[in-house]
Coordinates of N, CA, C and O in Angstrom, one line a residue:
E1 N 97.6 105.4 91.8 CA 98.0 106.4 92.3 C 97.9 106.6 93.7 O 96.8 106.1 94.4
V2 N 98.7 107.5 94.3 CA 98.9 107.6 95.8 C 97.8 108.7 96.0 O 97.0 108.3 96.9
V3 N 97.9 109.7 95.3 CA 97.0 110.9 95.5 C 95.6 110.5 94.5 O 95.5 110.3 93.2
K4 N 94.5 110.9 95.1 CA 93.1 110.6 94.4 C 92.6 112.1 94.3 O 92.3 112.7 95.3
D5 N 92.5 112.5 93.0 CA 92.1 113.9 93.0 C 90.8 114.2 93.7 O 89.8 113.4 93.3
G6 N 90.8 115.3 94.6 CA 89.6 115.7 95.3 C 89.2 114.8 96.4 O 88.1 115.3 97.1
E7 N 90.0 113.8 96.7 CA 89.7 112.9 97.7 C 90.8 113.0 98.8 O 90.6 113.4 100.0
S8 N 92.1 112.5 98.7 CA 93.2 112.7 99.3 C 94.4 113.8 99.1 O 95.4 113.8 99.6
G9 N 93.7 114.9 98.0 CA 94.8 115.8 97.7 C 94.1 116.4 96.6 O 93.0 115.8 95.8
Y10 N 94.9 117.2 95.6 CA 94.3 117.7 94.6 C 95.5 117.7 93.4 O 96.6 118.1 93.7
L11 N 95.3 117.0 92.2 CA 96.1 116.9 91.4 C 95.9 118.4 90.3 O 94.9 119.0 90.2
F12 N 97.2 118.9 89.8 CA 97.0 120.1 89.0 C 98.0 119.8 87.8 O 99.2 119.3 87.9
E13 N 97.5 120.4 86.7 CA 98.7 120.6 85.6 C 99.9 121.5 86.1 O 99.8 122.4 87.0
E14 N 100.7 121.6 85.2 CA 102.0 122.5 85.6 C 101.7 124.0 84.9 O 102.7 124.5 84.2
D15 N 100.8 124.5 85.3 CA 100.4 126.0 85.1 C 99.9 126.5 86.2 O 99.5 126.1 87.1
P16 N 100.3 127.9 86.4 CA 100.0 128.6 87.8 C 98.3 128.6 87.8 O 98.0 128.6 89.1
Q17 N 97.5 128.7 86.8 CA 96.0 128.7 87.0 C 95.5 127.5 87.7 O 94.8 127.5 88.6
S18 N 96.1 126.3 87.3 CA 95.8 125.0 87.7 C 96.3 124.7 89.1 O 95.6 124.3 90.1
C19 N 97.2 125.2 89.3 CA 98.0 125.1 90.8 C 97.1 126.0 91.7 O 96.7 125.7 92.8
A20 N 96.7 127.2 91.1 CA 96.1 128.2 92.1 C 94.6 127.5 92.6 O 94.1 127.5 93.7
R21 N 93.8 126.8 91.5 CA 92.4 126.0 91.7 C 92.6 125.0 92.7 O 92.0 125.2 93.6
A22 N 93.7 124.4 92.4 CA 93.8 123.2 93.5 C 93.9 123.6 94.7 O 93.5 123.0 95.8
M23 N 94.8 124.7 94.9 CA 95.3 125.2 96.4 C 93.8 125.8 96.9 O 93.7 125.8 98.1
Q24 N 93.0 126.5 96.0 CA 91.9 127.0 96.7 C 91.0 126.1 97.2 O 90.2 126.0 98.1
N25 N 90.9 124.8 96.2 CA 89.9 123.5 96.7 C 90.4 123.1 98.1 O 89.5 122.8 98.9
A26 N 91.6 123.2 98.2 CA 92.4 122.5 99.4 C 92.0 123.4 100.6 O 91.7 122.8 101.7
L27 N 92.2 124.7 100.5 CA 91.9 125.6 101.4 C 90.6 125.8 101.8 O 90.1 126.2 103.0
M28 N 89.6 125.4 100.9 CA 88.1 125.6 101.2 C 87.7 124.2 102.2 O 86.5 124.3 102.6
S29 N 88.4 123.1 102.1 CA 88.0 122.0 102.8 C 89.2 121.2 103.5 O 89.5 120.1 103.1
P30 N 90.1 122.1 104.4 CA 91.1 121.3 104.8 C 90.7 120.3 105.6 O 91.5 119.3 105.6
E31 N 89.8 120.1 106.4 CA 89.4 118.9 107.2 C 89.2 117.8 106.5 O 89.6 116.8 106.9
H32 N 88.3 118.0 105.3 CA 88.2 116.8 104.3 C 89.5 116.3 103.8 O 89.8 115.1 103.8
V33 N 90.3 117.1 103.2 CA 91.6 116.8 102.7 C 92.5 116.1 103.9 O 92.9 115.0 103.4
R34 N 92.4 116.8 105.0 CA 93.3 116.2 106.2 C 93.0 114.5 106.2 O 93.6 113.6 106.5
K35 N 91.7 114.3 106.5 CA 91.2 112.9 106.9 C 91.1 112.1 105.6 O 91.7 110.9 106.0
S36 N 90.8 112.5 104.5 CA 91.1 111.7 103.4 C 92.6 111.4 103.1 O 93.1 110.1 102.7
A37 N 93.5 112.2 103.3 CA 94.8 111.9 102.9 C 95.2 110.9 104.4 O 96.0 110.0 103.7
R38 N 95.0 111.1 105.4 CA 95.4 110.1 106.3 C 94.8 108.7 106.3 O 95.7 108.0 106.3
K39 N 93.6 108.8 106.0 CA 92.9 107.3 105.5 C 93.9 106.7 104.3 O 94.2 105.6 104.6
R40 N 94.1 107.4 103.2 CA 94.9 107.0 102.2 C 96.2 106.6 102.4 O 96.7 105.5 102.3
A41 N 96.8 107.4 103.4 CA 98.3 107.2 103.9 C 98.3 105.7 104.4 O 99.2 104.8 104.6
E42 N 97.1 105.3 105.5 CA 97.4 104.2 106.3 C 97.1 103.1 105.3 O 97.5 101.9 105.8
E43 N 96.8 103.1 104.1 CA 96.7 102.0 103.2 C 98.0 101.6 102.6 O 98.3 100.6 102.2
Y44 N 99.1 102.8 102.9 CA 100.3 102.3 102.8 C 101.6 102.2 103.8 O 102.3 102.3 103.9
S45 N 100.9 101.8 104.9 CA 101.6 101.6 106.4 C 102.3 100.2 106.0 O 101.9 99.6 105.0
V46 N 103.4 100.2 106.6 CA 104.4 99.0 106.9 C 103.4 97.8 106.9 O 103.5 96.9 106.4
P47 N 102.6 97.9 108.1 CA 101.9 96.4 108.3 C 100.6 96.3 107.1 O 100.7 94.9 106.9
E48 N 100.4 97.1 106.6 CA 99.5 97.0 105.5 C 100.2 96.6 104.2 O 99.6 95.5 103.5
M49 N 101.4 96.9 103.9 CA 102.2 96.7 102.7 C 102.7 95.3 103.0 O 102.8 94.2 102.1
I50 N 102.8 94.7 104.3 CA 103.5 93.4 104.5 C 102.3 92.5 104.1 O 102.4 91.6 103.8
S51 N 101.1 92.6 104.7 CA 100.0 91.9 104.4 C 99.8 91.8 103.3 O 99.3 90.5 102.6
K52 N 99.5 92.9 102.1 CA 99.5 92.5 100.8 C 100.6 91.7 100.3 O 100.3 90.9 99.6
L53 N 101.8 92.0 100.7 CA 103.0 91.3 100.1 C 102.6 89.6 100.3 O 102.9 88.7 99.6
V54 N 102.5 89.2 101.7 CA 102.1 87.9 102.1 C 100.9 87.3 101.1 O 100.9 86.3 100.8
D55 N 99.7 88.3 100.9 CA 98.7 87.7 100.2 C 99.4 87.4 98.6 O 99.2 86.4 98.1
V56 N 100.3 88.1 98.3 CA 100.8 87.9 96.9 C 101.5 86.6 96.7 O 101.3 85.7 96.0
Y57 N 102.5 86.3 97.8 CA 103.3 85.2 98.0 C 102.3 84.0 98.3 O 102.4 82.9 97.7
E58 N 101.3 84.2 98.8 CA 100.1 82.9 99.0 C 99.6 82.8 97.8 O 99.5 81.4 97.7
Y59 N 99.1 83.7 97.2 CA 98.7 83.4 95.7 C 99.6 82.7 94.9 O 99.3 81.8 94.2
A60 N 100.7 83.1 94.9 CA 101.6 82.3 93.9 C 102.0 80.9 94.5 O 102.0 80.2 93.7
I61 N 102.0 80.7 95.6 CA 102.4 79.3 96.1 C 101.2 78.6 95.7 O 101.3 77.4 95.1
E62 N 100.0 79.0 96.0 CA 98.9 78.2 95.4 C 98.8 77.8 94.2 O 98.3 76.7 93.7
S63 N 99.1 79.0 93.3 CA 99.1 78.6 91.8 C 100.0 77.6 91.4 O 99.4 77.0 90.6
K64 N 101.1 77.7 92.0 CA 102.2 76.9 91.9 C 101.6 75.5 92.2 O 101.9 74.4 91.3
R65 N 101.1 75.1 93.3 CA 100.4 73.9 93.8 C 99.6 73.4 92.7 O 99.4 72.1 92.5
N66 N 98.5 74.2 92.4 CA 97.4 73.9 91.4 C 98.1 73.7 90.0 O 97.6 72.6 89.4
N67 N 99.1 74.0 89.6 CA 99.9 73.7 88.2 C 100.5 72.4 88.4 O 100.6 71.7 87.6
L68 N 101.0 72.0 89.6 CA 101.7 70.8 89.8 C 100.7 69.7 90.3 O 101.2 68.6 90.6
N69 N 99.5 70.1 90.1 CA 98.2 69.1 90.5 C 98.4 68.5 91.9 O 98.4 67.2 92.2
G70 N 98.9 69.4 92.8 CA 99.0 69.1 94.2 C 100.4 68.3 94.6 O 100.5 68.1 95.7
K71 N 101.2 68.3 93.6 CA 102.7 67.8 94.0 C 103.7 68.8 94.2 O 103.6 69.8 93.6
I72 N 104.3 68.7 95.2 CA 105.3 69.7 95.9 C 106.4 69.3 95.4 O 106.9 68.2 96.0
I73 N 107.4 70.0 94.7 CA 108.6 69.5 94.4 C 109.9 70.2 95.4 O 109.5 71.2 96.1

């Protein structure tokens, strides 16, 4: 999940009371929410996503090499 409840935001059910509680929590600690949300968003930056994608490709290539006993076709 992109939002971690109580860390990078507040999740709530689809009812007014739950929404109000989430808003109260956010209003009571706005700096915490701001810092946590920014940190979480950085995990989804373009450079970070590219790095993760490269890791996936490298893992796939290495797995293929291992399955071919070192032979590249």
